[in-house]
Every structure is written in structure tokens, then in C-alpha cells.
Short mmCIF file of C-alpha atoms and ligand atoms in Angstrom, two decimals:
data_model
loop_
_atom_site.label_atom_id
_atom_site.label_comp_id
_atom_site.label_asym_id
_atom_site.label_seq_id
_atom_site.Cartn_x
_atom_site.Cartn_y
_atom_site.Cartn_z
CA MET A 1 -5.33 -21.56 21.62
CA ALA A 2 -8.21 -19.25 20.89
CA SER A 3 -11.15 -19.36 18.55
CA LEU A 4 -10.96 -16.31 16.28
CA SER A 5 -13.10 -14.64 13.66
CA VAL A 6 -11.46 -12.27 11.17
CA ILE A 7 -13.88 -10.04 9.27
CA GLY A 8 -12.51 -8.87 5.90
CA ALA A 9 -10.18 -10.92 3.70
CA GLY A 10 -8.23 -8.04 2.16
CA TYR A 11 -4.50 -7.35 2.51
CA VAL A 12 -4.79 -6.87 6.27
CA GLY A 13 -7.51 -9.43 7.12
CA LEU A 14 -6.10 -12.28 5.10
CA THR A 15 -2.60 -11.77 6.49
CA THR A 16 -3.97 -11.57 10.04
CA ALA A 17 -6.08 -14.71 9.56
CA ALA A 18 -3.28 -16.77 7.99
CA CYS A 19 -0.69 -15.69 10.58
CA MET A 20 -3.01 -16.25 13.55
CA ALA A 21 -3.78 -19.74 12.19
CA ASP A 22 -0.06 -20.35 11.87
CA LEU A 23 0.37 -19.34 15.52
CA GLY A 24 -2.02 -22.18 16.35
CA HIS A 25 -5.37 -20.41 16.71
CA LYS A 26 -8.60 -21.65 15.13
CA VAL A 27 -9.50 -18.95 12.64
CA VAL A 28 -12.53 -18.41 10.45
CA CYS A 29 -12.03 -15.55 8.01
CA SER A 30 -15.10 -14.01 6.37
CA ASP A 31 -15.72 -11.53 3.61
CA ILE A 32 -18.83 -10.15 1.92
CA ASP A 33 -17.15 -10.69 -1.46
CA ARG A 34 -18.37 -14.13 -2.63
CA ASP A 35 -15.80 -14.38 -5.44
CA LYS A 36 -12.93 -13.73 -3.04
CA ILE A 37 -14.14 -16.43 -0.63
CA SER A 38 -14.82 -18.89 -3.44
CA LEU A 39 -11.23 -18.42 -4.69
CA LEU A 40 -9.88 -18.87 -1.14
CA ASN A 41 -11.90 -22.05 -0.72
CA HIS A 42 -10.27 -23.31 -3.92
CA GLY A 43 -6.81 -22.55 -2.56
CA GLN A 44 -6.27 -19.36 -4.54
CA ILE A 45 -5.71 -15.81 -3.34
CA SER A 46 -6.63 -12.73 -5.34
CA ILE A 47 -3.74 -10.50 -4.21
CA VAL A 48 0.02 -10.50 -4.66
CA GLU A 49 1.64 -10.90 -1.22
CA GLU A 50 4.82 -12.89 -0.70
CA GLY A 51 4.31 -16.19 1.10
CA LEU A 52 0.60 -15.60 1.72
CA ALA A 53 -0.75 -18.28 -0.64
CA GLU A 54 1.53 -20.86 1.01
CA LEU A 55 0.53 -19.80 4.53
CA VAL A 56 -3.16 -19.90 3.63
CA ALA A 57 -2.70 -23.40 2.18
CA LYS A 58 -0.86 -24.50 5.32
CA GLY A 59 -3.65 -23.13 7.52
CA ARG A 60 -6.37 -24.86 5.50
CA GLU A 61 -4.49 -28.15 5.57
CA SER A 62 -3.99 -28.01 9.34
CA GLY A 63 -7.69 -27.28 9.80
CA ASN A 64 -6.87 -24.05 11.64
CA LEU A 65 -8.05 -21.74 8.84
CA SER A 66 -11.32 -21.66 6.94
CA PHE A 67 -13.27 -19.11 4.92
CA VAL A 68 -16.95 -18.18 4.80
CA VAL A 69 -19.10 -15.61 3.04
CA GLY A 70 -20.35 -13.13 5.65
CA ALA A 71 -19.43 -13.29 9.32
CA GLU A 72 -22.97 -13.94 10.56
CA SER A 73 -22.84 -17.71 10.01
CA GLU A 74 -19.82 -18.32 12.21
CA VAL A 75 -19.18 -15.41 14.53
CA ASP A 76 -21.17 -16.93 17.43
CA ARG A 77 -18.32 -19.37 18.13
CA ALA A 78 -15.60 -16.72 18.33
CA GLU A 79 -13.84 -15.72 21.53
CA ILE A 80 -12.17 -12.80 19.75
CA VAL A 81 -13.31 -11.02 16.57
CA PHE A 82 -10.90 -8.96 14.44
CA LEU A 83 -12.36 -6.15 12.33
CA CYS A 84 -10.28 -5.79 9.15
CA VAL A 85 -12.68 -3.94 6.86
CA PRO A 86 -11.81 -0.80 4.91
CA THR A 87 -11.88 2.71 6.29
CA PRO A 88 -11.63 4.69 3.05
CA GLN A 89 -11.14 8.42 2.83
CA ARG A 90 -14.24 10.59 2.53
CA ILE A 91 -14.29 13.71 0.37
CA ASP A 92 -13.50 15.94 3.38
CA GLY A 93 -10.42 13.84 4.22
CA SER A 94 -11.93 12.06 7.23
CA ALA A 95 -12.11 8.27 7.51
CA ASP A 96 -15.34 6.59 6.44
CA MET A 97 -16.52 4.38 9.32
CA SER A 98 -19.57 3.02 7.54
CA TYR A 99 -18.04 -0.40 6.75
CA ILE A 100 -17.01 -0.85 10.37
CA VAL A 101 -20.43 0.20 11.64
CA ALA A 102 -22.20 -2.08 9.11
CA ALA A 103 -20.01 -5.07 10.02
CA VAL A 104 -20.42 -4.49 13.76
CA SER A 105 -24.21 -4.00 13.49
CA SER A 106 -24.59 -7.29 11.65
CA ILE A 107 -22.65 -9.31 14.23
CA ALA A 108 -23.76 -7.52 17.43
CA PRO A 109 -26.73 -9.75 18.31
CA LEU A 110 -24.81 -12.93 17.47
CA LEU A 111 -21.68 -12.57 19.60
CA LYS A 112 -21.35 -14.79 22.62
CA PRO A 113 -21.11 -13.13 26.04
CA GLY A 114 -17.56 -12.25 27.06
CA CYS A 115 -16.37 -12.05 23.46
CA ILE A 116 -13.82 -9.34 22.58
CA VAL A 117 -14.06 -7.24 19.41
CA VAL A 118 -10.70 -5.99 18.17
CA ASN A 119 -10.27 -3.02 15.85
CA LYS A 120 -7.42 -3.89 13.49
CA SER A 121 -8.56 -1.48 10.79
CA THR A 122 -7.06 1.98 10.99
CA VAL A 123 -9.84 3.97 12.59
CA PRO A 124 -10.14 7.55 13.82
CA VAL A 125 -9.26 8.25 17.41
CA GLY A 126 -12.34 7.52 19.49
CA SER A 127 -13.59 4.69 17.25
CA THR A 128 -13.40 2.13 20.03
CA THR A 129 -16.26 4.07 21.62
CA VAL A 130 -18.15 4.09 18.30
CA VAL A 131 -17.82 0.30 18.06
CA GLU A 132 -18.92 -0.08 21.68
CA ALA A 133 -21.97 2.11 21.03
CA THR A 134 -22.83 0.19 17.84
CA LEU A 135 -22.53 -3.13 19.65
CA SER A 136 -24.64 -1.85 22.51
CA ARG A 137 -23.69 -4.92 24.53
CA GLY A 138 -22.39 -4.45 28.05
CA ASP A 139 -21.00 -7.99 28.03
CA ILE A 140 -18.57 -7.40 25.15
CA LEU A 141 -15.31 -5.46 25.31
CA VAL A 142 -13.70 -3.56 22.44
CA VAL A 143 -9.92 -3.39 22.07
CA SER A 144 -7.73 -1.46 19.65
CA ASN A 145 -4.84 -3.46 18.13
CA PRO A 146 -3.55 -1.54 15.09
CA GLU A 147 -1.67 -3.23 12.28
CA PHE A 148 1.77 -2.19 11.02
CA LEU A 149 1.90 -4.49 8.00
CA ARG A 150 3.69 -3.32 4.88
CA GLU A 151 2.31 -4.82 1.72
CA GLY A 152 4.95 -7.06 0.17
CA SER A 153 6.39 -8.02 3.57
CA ALA A 154 3.16 -8.31 5.55
CA ILE A 155 3.80 -11.83 6.85
CA TYR A 156 7.30 -10.96 7.98
CA ASP A 157 5.97 -7.81 9.66
CA PHE A 158 3.24 -9.81 11.43
CA MET A 159 5.62 -12.48 12.72
CA HIS A 160 8.52 -10.09 13.52
CA PRO A 161 6.88 -6.82 14.56
CA ASP A 162 8.86 -3.92 15.99
CA ARG A 163 6.09 -3.71 18.62
CA ILE A 164 2.58 -4.90 19.38
CA VAL A 165 0.19 -2.15 20.44
CA ILE A 166 -2.91 -2.93 22.47
CA GLY A 167 -5.36 -0.26 23.59
CA SER A 168 -7.97 -1.12 26.18
CA ASP A 169 -9.43 0.29 29.35
CA ASP A 170 -9.88 -3.28 30.60
CA GLN A 171 -6.70 -5.01 31.73
CA GLY A 172 -8.19 -8.50 31.38
CA ALA A 173 -9.23 -7.87 27.77
CA ALA A 174 -5.78 -6.44 26.95
CA ILE A 175 -4.12 -9.55 28.41
CA ARG A 176 -6.40 -11.88 26.43
CA VAL A 177 -5.57 -10.10 23.15
CA ALA A 178 -1.86 -9.95 24.03
CA SER A 179 -1.82 -13.69 24.72
CA LEU A 180 -2.76 -14.38 21.09
CA TYR A 181 0.72 -13.13 20.21
CA SER A 182 2.52 -15.03 23.00
CA LYS A 183 4.73 -16.91 20.52
CA ILE A 184 5.97 -13.65 19.04
CA ASN A 185 8.92 -11.93 20.60
CA ALA A 186 8.26 -8.18 20.48
CA PRO A 187 7.86 -5.27 22.87
CA LEU A 188 4.27 -4.90 24.00
CA VAL A 189 2.79 -1.43 24.38
CA THR A 190 -0.44 -1.55 26.36
CA THR A 191 -2.32 1.68 26.65
CA ASP A 192 -5.79 3.20 26.46
CA PRO A 193 -7.75 2.89 23.17
CA SER A 194 -7.33 6.53 22.07
CA SER A 195 -3.55 6.35 22.53
CA ALA A 196 -3.37 3.09 20.56
CA GLU A 197 -5.36 4.64 17.72
CA THR A 198 -3.16 7.73 17.80
CA ILE A 199 0.01 5.58 17.73
CA LYS A 200 -1.13 4.10 14.41
CA TYR A 201 -1.85 7.46 12.79
CA ALA A 202 1.22 9.14 14.24
CA SER A 203 3.48 6.30 13.02
CA ASN A 204 2.21 6.45 9.44
CA ALA A 205 2.19 10.25 9.42
CA PHE A 206 5.76 10.33 10.76
CA LEU A 207 6.97 7.94 8.05
CA ALA A 208 5.16 10.00 5.41
CA THR A 209 6.85 13.11 6.82
CA LYS A 210 10.23 11.40 6.58
CA LEU A 211 9.57 10.57 2.93
CA SER A 212 8.32 14.05 1.98
CA PHE A 213 11.45 15.39 3.66
CA VAL A 214 13.83 13.06 1.85
CA ASN A 215 12.15 13.77 -1.49
CA ALA A 216 12.56 17.49 -0.81
CA ILE A 217 16.25 16.94 0.05
CA ALA A 218 16.59 15.01 -3.23
CA ASN A 219 15.18 17.98 -5.12
CA LEU A 220 17.58 20.23 -3.21
CA CYS A 221 20.48 17.93 -4.15
CA GLU A 222 19.60 18.40 -7.81
CA ALA A 223 19.50 22.16 -7.35
CA VAL A 224 22.91 22.37 -5.64
CA GLY A 225 24.70 19.54 -7.45
CA ALA A 226 24.82 17.08 -4.54
CA ASP A 227 24.13 13.33 -4.73
CA ILE A 228 21.20 12.13 -2.59
CA ARG A 229 22.65 8.62 -2.29
CA ASP A 230 25.74 9.93 -0.49
CA VAL A 231 23.65 12.37 1.53
CA ILE A 232 21.43 9.48 2.75
CA LEU A 233 24.50 7.43 3.61
CA GLY A 234 25.95 10.27 5.64
CA MET A 235 22.63 10.91 7.38
CA GLY A 236 21.70 7.27 7.97
CA TYR A 237 24.80 6.41 9.97
CA ASP A 238 23.48 8.80 12.60
CA ARG A 239 21.51 6.33 14.70
CA ARG A 240 19.02 9.01 15.62
CA ILE A 241 18.10 9.17 11.92
CA GLY A 242 18.74 5.62 10.65
CA PHE A 243 18.66 4.26 7.10
CA GLU A 244 15.05 3.07 6.99
CA PHE A 245 12.50 4.94 4.93
CA LEU A 246 15.00 7.29 3.37
CA LYS A 247 14.77 6.20 -0.26
CA PRO A 248 13.65 9.05 -2.48
CA GLY A 249 11.13 8.25 -5.19
CA PRO A 250 8.30 9.70 -7.27
CA GLY A 251 6.29 10.40 -4.10
CA TRP A 252 4.68 8.16 -1.51
CA GLY A 253 1.34 6.43 -1.96
CA GLY A 254 -0.54 3.23 -1.20
CA SER A 255 -3.74 2.37 0.60
CA CYS A 256 -2.61 3.76 3.97
CA PHE A 257 -0.24 6.74 4.00
CA PRO A 258 -2.37 9.14 1.94
CA LYS A 259 -5.66 8.36 3.69
CA ASP A 260 -4.12 8.14 7.17
CA THR A 261 -2.24 11.45 6.91
CA GLN A 262 -5.36 13.17 5.51
CA ALA A 263 -7.41 11.64 8.30
CA LEU A 264 -4.96 12.82 10.95
CA VAL A 265 -5.18 16.39 9.64
CA LYS A 266 -8.97 16.06 9.94
CA ILE A 267 -8.81 14.47 13.41
CA ALA A 268 -6.57 17.34 14.55
CA GLU A 269 -8.95 19.90 13.00
CA GLU A 270 -11.89 18.37 14.85
CA GLY A 271 -9.86 18.58 18.06
CA GLY A 272 -9.23 22.29 17.38
CA TYR A 273 -5.59 21.88 16.30
CA ASP A 274 -4.37 23.11 12.93
CA PHE A 275 -1.77 20.46 11.95
CA LYS A 276 0.10 22.75 9.54
CA LEU A 277 3.21 20.55 9.47
CA LEU A 278 1.25 17.55 8.18
CA LYS A 279 -0.63 19.67 5.66
CA GLY A 280 2.80 20.70 4.36
CA VAL A 281 3.87 17.05 4.17
CA LEU A 282 0.80 16.26 2.05
CA SER A 283 1.18 19.22 -0.28
CA ALA A 284 4.93 18.53 -0.63
CA ASN A 285 4.03 15.02 -1.82
CA ASN A 286 1.56 16.36 -4.39
CA GLU A 287 4.08 18.95 -5.58
CA HIS A 288 6.76 16.26 -5.81
CA ARG A 289 4.58 14.22 -8.18
CA ASP A 290 4.13 17.37 -10.32
CA PHE A 291 7.89 17.90 -10.18
CA VAL A 292 8.55 14.35 -11.43
CA ALA A 293 5.93 14.61 -14.19
CA LYS A 294 7.48 17.89 -15.32
CA ALA A 295 10.99 16.40 -15.28
CA ILE A 296 9.78 13.58 -17.56
CA CYS A 297 8.04 16.07 -19.88
CA ASP A 298 11.25 18.15 -20.03
CA MET A 299 13.23 15.06 -21.04
CA ALA A 300 10.60 14.19 -23.66
CA ARG A 301 10.82 17.73 -25.05
CA VAL A 302 14.60 17.43 -25.44
CA SER A 303 14.10 14.12 -27.28
CA SER A 304 11.25 15.38 -29.42
CA PRO A 305 10.01 18.97 -29.67
CA GLY A 306 6.81 17.59 -31.25
CA PRO A 307 4.65 14.65 -30.15
CA ALA A 308 6.40 12.32 -27.77
CA LYS A 309 5.90 8.83 -26.40
CA VAL A 310 6.70 7.99 -22.76
CA ALA A 311 7.15 4.37 -21.69
CA VAL A 312 6.18 3.94 -18.03
CA LEU A 313 7.76 1.00 -16.22
CA GLY A 314 5.90 0.13 -13.03
CA LEU A 315 2.36 1.03 -11.99
CA THR A 316 1.97 -0.35 -8.45
CA PHE A 317 2.55 2.05 -5.54
CA LYS A 318 5.69 0.11 -4.65
CA ALA A 319 7.27 -3.21 -5.66
CA ASN A 320 6.14 -6.68 -4.55
CA THR A 321 2.44 -5.87 -4.43
CA ASP A 322 -0.29 -5.64 -7.06
CA ASP A 323 -1.93 -2.74 -5.22
CA LEU A 324 -2.52 0.34 -7.36
CA ARG A 325 -4.30 2.41 -4.72
CA GLU A 326 -2.93 5.98 -4.60
CA SER A 327 0.04 4.93 -6.67
CA PRO A 328 2.33 7.86 -7.55
CA SER A 329 3.07 6.08 -10.81
CA ILE A 330 -0.61 6.15 -11.84
CA GLU A 331 -0.92 9.83 -10.94
CA ILE A 332 2.21 10.69 -12.92
CA ALA A 333 1.09 8.61 -15.95
CA LEU A 334 -2.22 10.52 -15.89
CA LYS A 335 -0.40 13.85 -15.68
CA LEU A 336 1.77 12.86 -18.67
CA ALA A 337 -1.33 11.90 -20.68
CA LYS A 338 -2.84 15.28 -19.78
CA GLU A 339 0.30 16.91 -21.19
CA ASN A 340 -0.52 15.16 -24.49
CA LYS A 341 2.20 12.56 -24.21
CA LYS A 342 1.45 9.17 -25.66
CA VAL A 343 1.83 6.97 -22.58
CA VAL A 344 2.30 3.21 -22.74
CA ALA A 345 2.77 1.37 -19.46
CA TYR A 346 4.00 -1.99 -18.21
CA ASP A 347 3.79 -3.57 -14.79
CA PRO A 348 4.78 -7.14 -13.92
CA THR A 349 1.50 -7.70 -12.05
CA ILE A 350 -0.69 -6.95 -15.07
CA THR A 351 -1.54 -10.36 -16.49
CA PRO A 352 -3.22 -11.32 -19.80
CA LYS A 353 -6.32 -12.16 -17.74
CA ILE A 354 -6.44 -8.69 -16.18
CA LEU A 355 -5.88 -7.03 -19.54
CA GLY A 356 -8.61 -9.15 -21.16
CA ARG A 357 -11.05 -8.36 -18.38
CA LEU A 358 -10.15 -4.67 -18.52
CA ASN A 359 -10.80 -4.52 -22.28
CA GLN A 360 -14.14 -6.24 -21.70
CA VAL A 361 -15.11 -3.72 -19.00
CA VAL A 362 -14.09 -0.78 -21.17
CA ASP A 363 -15.84 -2.15 -24.28
CA GLN A 364 -19.05 -2.87 -22.42
CA ASP A 365 -19.49 0.40 -20.61
CA MET A 366 -16.89 2.88 -19.46
CA ASN A 367 -19.03 3.75 -16.44
CA GLY A 368 -20.13 0.24 -15.60
CA PRO A 369 -18.92 -1.74 -12.59
CA ALA A 370 -15.34 -2.87 -12.97
CA GLY A 371 -15.78 -6.03 -10.90
CA SER A 372 -12.43 -7.38 -9.82
CA ILE A 373 -10.55 -4.83 -11.95
CA GLN A 374 -8.83 -2.16 -9.90
CA PRO A 375 -10.46 1.20 -10.76
CA GLU A 376 -7.05 2.82 -11.29
CA LEU A 377 -6.61 0.73 -14.45
CA VAL A 378 -9.95 1.95 -15.81
CA ARG A 379 -8.85 5.55 -15.09
CA LEU A 380 -5.67 4.98 -17.08
CA ILE A 381 -7.54 3.55 -20.07
CA GLU A 382 -10.07 6.38 -19.94
CA ALA A 383 -7.18 8.86 -20.08
CA GLY A 384 -5.80 7.14 -23.19
CA VAL A 385 -2.90 5.34 -21.49
CA GLU A 386 -2.12 2.02 -23.18
CA LEU A 387 -1.09 -1.07 -21.21
CA SER A 388 1.19 -3.77 -22.51
CA LEU A 389 2.39 -7.14 -21.26
CA ASP A 390 5.83 -6.73 -22.83
CA PRO A 391 8.28 -4.22 -21.33
CA TYR A 392 10.41 -4.17 -24.46
CA ALA A 393 7.38 -3.46 -26.67
CA VAL A 394 6.42 -0.62 -24.33
CA CYS A 395 9.79 1.06 -24.92
CA ASP A 396 9.60 0.68 -28.71
CA ARG A 397 9.77 4.16 -30.40
CA ALA A 398 9.57 5.83 -26.97
CA HIS A 399 11.26 9.19 -26.42
CA VAL A 400 11.66 8.60 -22.68
CA VAL A 401 11.51 5.52 -20.47
CA ALA A 402 10.26 6.42 -16.98
CA ILE A 403 10.88 3.92 -14.16
CA LEU A 404 8.33 4.70 -11.46
CA THR A 405 8.14 1.51 -9.33
CA GLU A 406 11.21 -0.26 -7.93
CA TRP A 407 10.53 -3.73 -9.41
CA ASP A 408 13.79 -5.64 -9.29
CA GLU A 409 13.40 -6.97 -12.84
CA PHE A 410 13.85 -3.43 -14.22
CA ARG A 411 17.51 -3.58 -13.13
CA TRP A 412 18.21 -6.53 -15.35
CA TYR A 413 16.70 -5.42 -18.67
CA ASP A 414 18.93 -5.21 -21.74
CA TYR A 415 19.03 -1.41 -21.96
CA ASP A 416 21.16 -1.45 -25.10
CA LYS A 417 18.42 -3.45 -26.82
CA ILE A 418 15.82 -1.05 -25.40
CA GLY A 419 17.87 1.96 -26.57
CA LYS A 420 18.07 0.57 -30.11
CA SER A 421 14.27 0.39 -30.36
CA MET A 422 13.66 3.83 -28.79
CA ALA A 423 13.13 7.01 -30.78
CA SER A 424 15.87 8.55 -28.63
CA ARG A 425 17.84 7.25 -25.67
CA ALA A 426 16.46 8.88 -22.51
CA ILE A 427 15.71 7.36 -19.11
CA PHE A 428 14.05 8.93 -16.12
CA ASP A 429 14.89 6.66 -13.19
CA GLY A 430 12.33 7.66 -10.57
CA ARG A 431 13.57 5.04 -8.07
CA ASN A 432 17.35 5.37 -8.59
CA LEU A 433 17.42 1.69 -9.60
CA LEU A 434 20.01 1.84 -12.34
CA GLU A 435 23.71 2.68 -12.46
CA SER A 436 23.81 6.04 -14.21
CA ALA A 437 27.38 5.45 -15.48
CA ASN A 438 26.29 2.28 -17.32
CA LEU A 439 23.36 4.03 -18.95
CA LYS A 440 25.46 7.02 -19.93
CA ARG A 441 28.04 4.66 -21.46
CA LEU A 442 25.21 3.27 -23.59
CA GLY A 443 24.50 6.79 -24.83
CA PHE A 444 21.42 7.47 -22.68
CA ASN A 445 20.38 10.84 -21.43
CA TYR A 446 19.92 9.65 -17.81
CA ARG A 447 18.15 11.42 -14.99
CA GLY A 448 17.57 9.95 -11.54
CA ILE A 449 16.10 11.47 -8.39
CA GLY A 450 18.42 13.82 -6.52
CA ARG A 451 21.64 12.90 -8.32
C1 UDX B 501 -8.28 -2.11 5.18
C2 UDX B 501 -8.18 -0.63 5.46
O1 UDX B 501 -7.97 0.06 4.26
C3 UDX B 501 -7.10 -0.30 6.44
O2 UDX B 501 -7.17 1.02 6.82
C4 UDX B 501 -7.27 -1.09 7.64
O3 UDX B 501 -6.19 -0.86 8.50
C5 UDX B 501 -7.51 -2.55 7.36
O4 UDX B 501 -8.49 -2.76 6.36
P1 UDX B 501 -7.05 -3.65 3.42
O5 UDX B 501 -7.03 -5.00 4.03
O6 UDX B 501 -5.91 -3.25 2.55
O7 UDX B 501 -7.09 -2.54 4.57
O8 UDX B 501 -8.44 -3.43 2.67
P2 UDX B 501 -9.05 -4.29 1.49
O9 UDX B 501 -7.98 -5.02 0.76
O10 UDX B 501 -9.97 -3.36 0.77
O11 UDX B 501 -9.91 -5.41 2.23
C6 UDX B 501 -11.04 -5.22 2.97
C7 UDX B 501 -11.96 -6.42 2.79
O12 UDX B 501 -13.08 -6.28 3.65
C8 UDX B 501 -12.51 -6.58 1.38
O13 UDX B 501 -12.21 -7.87 0.89
C9 UDX B 501 -14.02 -6.38 1.53
O14 UDX B 501 -14.79 -7.17 0.65
C10 UDX B 501 -14.23 -6.79 2.98
N1 UDX B 501 -15.42 -6.25 3.64
C11 UDX B 501 -15.76 -4.95 3.52
C12 UDX B 501 -16.21 -7.11 4.44
O15 UDX B 501 -15.93 -8.30 4.53
N2 UDX B 501 -17.27 -6.59 5.10
C13 UDX B 501 -17.65 -5.30 4.99
O16 UDX B 501 -18.63 -4.88 5.60
C14 UDX B 501 -16.86 -4.45 4.17
C1 UDX B 502 2.24 1.24 5.33
C2 UDX B 502 2.95 1.18 6.70
O1 UDX B 502 4.36 1.19 6.48
C3 UDX B 502 2.54 -0.06 7.48
O2 UDX B 502 3.11 -0.02 8.76
C4 UDX B 502 1.01 -0.16 7.60
O3 UDX B 502 0.50 0.82 8.47
C5 UDX B 502 0.36 -0.03 6.22
O4 UDX B 502 0.82 1.16 5.54
P1 UDX B 502 2.49 0.13 2.93
O5 UDX B 502 1.48 1.15 2.51
O6 UDX B 502 2.26 -1.28 2.55
O7 UDX B 502 2.69 0.15 4.52
O8 UDX B 502 3.87 0.55 2.27
P2 UDX B 502 5.22 1.24 2.76
O9 UDX B 502 6.31 0.27 2.61
O10 UDX B 502 5.07 1.91 4.06
O11 UDX B 502 5.41 2.36 1.62
C6 UDX B 502 4.51 3.46 1.48
C7 UDX B 502 4.96 4.37 0.35
O12 UDX B 502 6.21 4.95 0.65
C8 UDX B 502 5.15 3.65 -0.99
O13 UDX B 502 4.66 4.46 -2.03
C9 UDX B 502 6.65 3.49 -1.10
O14 UDX B 502 7.13 3.41 -2.41
C10 UDX B 502 7.14 4.75 -0.41
N1 UDX B 502 8.51 4.64 0.13
C11 UDX B 502 8.76 3.82 1.19
C12 UDX B 502 9.53 5.38 -0.42
O15 UDX B 502 9.31 6.16 -1.38
N2 UDX B 502 10.79 5.28 0.12
C13 UDX B 502 11.07 4.50 1.17
O16 UDX B 502 12.24 4.48 1.62
C14 UDX B 502 10.02 3.72 1.73
#
């Protein structure tokens, strides 16, 4: 069992640390965010991720998992260090490596000889060399081991991966990193670092392409009177296509797909290749969000030629996470507000504490630091979008209800009760969650995606 250091306790780092501890390794997870570490040391986690709180508790109890502020105090004991810090998108679309470089610079003099540094963060092709240069230590090897963790099922994905990818020019280092996963039964792809980094980008970009395609087919279905659900069924049985990642929606988002596809376009550009296909995938996604916002506005106009209220159900970029980064729902809510709709929104992850803190932040100073509040919420408030803790209250006097995240609870609401409180019965079901026949029976003007 190995002694590991995981730098960054975000969605990726915390999952990696907790799962590695569960596999029997001794893991110290660090973060520069004192509040995050303080919470973790009190047995609490600051993100919504199924099973993670329990796994963290199990790791702490077994003594395999502990948390510290800053990696410097503990990294000298590590045999292998995982970098799980953010690589946000810069204005030109490229990935910002400054967090990686800062983290690596701070640990470089402290690492013990023979230690391996693993890039888990999604980093541009060639970053292994950047980390090596920043380390400037001939006695330390750098390996690429990209993550394929979906928020909401990150632990499952870690423990049951479709594959484990390891990129290294040193066979011994690759074997040492691979052995950390020896209890996991999955195909192992060992390759050079640049190929491993490209695998990560190509996988996310391919999935994003699949989604832009299926959303376009959904729009086509509407135009020609076909039903996307049957079309997907007919396509998915073809094993070359499969059923996964074929659900149409209001567009794809999250902390990875948008930045990784943008970054791949940029990486290609720097390599002298104009990745027109991927540019099309990105613009199709933006246009699809416009298309959805317009469809909701059209429904609102039918319900009320004058001022209209839209109730937005769901703000996170998908269900089973509290992550609002690049959420299509947020973008669409902002577009609706720009079209002078009164927008009131509900999401199951918005708690009274978050709302209280948000009001405090907004009252104090609109431009001040938002602390633990996700900036997307501040953007909504600034645009005049109201947030509520009660989904039924959100729908009260609304002209359209727009479901934009696939939270399961939305299926089970009493839509007759909702209809009675609405100004007119209209539902835009951006995730095809509801049975249209039931809604129509209740007198709703119902519109889904591609049906
Ligand atoms: C991030 C990247 O976005 C993703 O591309 C990459 O694959 C893995 O890391 P995520 O875990 O979702 O994904 O990021 P986030 O939730 O923002 O967590 C990063 C954590 O790193 C934060 O808690 C931050 O405080 C911490 N951090 C950042 C450090 O500990 N040290 C730093 O120098 C910078
Ligand atoms: C993604 C990758 O899937 C994962 O391997 C890792 O690299 C991190 O990034 P994540 O961003 O957590 O995971 O979410 P994912 O489940 O991939 O969904 C991304 C977006 O696509 C979401 O907005 C989601 O709603 C949308 N989506 C997904 C659909 O619209 N339809 C689908 O069928 C699947």
C-alpha cells in the first residue's frame, strides 16, 4: 500500500483521495482553502456527491485518510502525489495552467527522491513536460493519469472505470501508478504522456459532439414531426451507436465539457490544425440554448401577450450535483431575464443557508467576494432572477414552468395543484422528464424536447 498526497479537495481531488484511501492507501489530501479543510476535519463535505461523505468518514475512521491546509506540510512523506487543482478556461479558450504551476513550484523542493507526480487535472497536451520543467528535479518522474469521473456518480466511476489511462515515458513509473489501482478490474491503457492527455480531451470532446448531435436531431424531430425518444431507441440498439449519452436536453454544460472542448480547439489551433468540426459542436450548443430560451419565450407569449412570469425548475448543470458551473439552466434563465421575463427559480440544492448567505453577499456589496457562494448565483440575482426554496411557490402565478435539470423529484410533483396556482397552464419540459399525455390531460400546453 502506498503513501499518497492528493493536492486539491474539489470534486476530483476529494473523490480521488477518498477512493484511494478505500483501496487501502495512506492518503493525505490538502487544499489551500482553509474553510474546506476545516469542514473536512469536522466530518463535513462542502459539495453534493453521492456516497462521498460516507467514504470520507470511513477513510478518516480507518486512519487512511486525513486532511491538511496546504500540501507543503506533508508532501515530503509521499511516494506519489496527485495534482487535482483547477485548470480553468482563459479568455482565449486555452487552459490556465497557473494553479498547476503554483502548486508544483511550492512542493518541488520538498518531494523525496524517487517520488512520482501524477497529473489528474485535465491539462493541455504537453503539460507533463511543463510540470517536469517546473519541478526541475531529475530524480522525480511525472505521469499523466486523467480522470473520467462524472459528478453525481464519481465514486462509482472511480471504482468501476471503463478504463484506466496512464501516460509515461518511464515504464517503471507507469507500473507504480498502475499498481495503485490493482484492486480495480478495468482495462489498462498505458501510453506516452501526450497520448494520455489527448485521450482525455478527445473523450470529452467526442461526448460533447454526441450531445450536440442528438440535440440537433431533437430539433429536427420537432421540425418534421418525429419523436426523439423513438428515434433514440431505434438508434441506440445499433451497438456501434449505443444508448449512452443520447438524452437530449437544454444543452450540455458543467465544469469540464465546455472548457475541455474550447481547450481542444485551442490546442489544435496551436498545432496548426483548424478543428472546424469541434467549433461547430460548440456553436451548436450555444445556438441550442438560444433555441430553448426562445421556445420558452414563445410559450410565455401564448400564455400572456404582456408581462410574463417563468418558473425555472432546476439550476445545476445536471441532476445529483450542486455544481452550477456552465449550467445551461443558468444561461437560459439569464436569457429569459434579458427578454424581460420575470424569472423565479428553484433547485433542490439551494438551501436556506445558501440563500441567507447569498442575500448577505448581495446586500453588502454586489461586487464583493462571494466566499463560498457559487458566482453563478450572484449573476442570477444581479440579473433580477429570484430564488425560492419552495417549488410550488415558484410556480405560483407563472405563465410557463420550465424544467431545465433532470432532478427526479420534478417527476413526482402534483402538477394539477401547480396548474391551479399558475396564471396559465404551460410546461416546457427541457429534459423530457414528464409524460406529455398526463400533462395534456390536466389541460397543460406541454412542450418537450424533440417530441
Ligand atoms: C478540477 C479541474 O477543473 C479539472 O479540469 C481537473 O480535471 C481536476 O481539477 P474540480 O475538482 O471539479 O476539477 O475543481 P474544484 O472543485 O474547483 O477543486 C479544485 C480544488 O483545488 C479547490 O478546492 C481549490 O481550493 C484547490 N486548490 C487550487 C489547491 O488546493 N491549490 C491550488 O493551488 C489551487
Ligand atoms: C464529464 C465527463 O463525462 C467525465 O468523464 C469527466 O471527464 C468530467 O466531465 P460531468 O461534467 O460530471 O462529467 O457530467 P456528464 O455526465 O458528462 O454531463 C455533462 C453534460 O452533458 C451535462 O450538462 C449533462 O446534463 C449533459 N448530458 C449528459 C445530456 O444532456 N445528455 C446525456 O445523455 C448525458
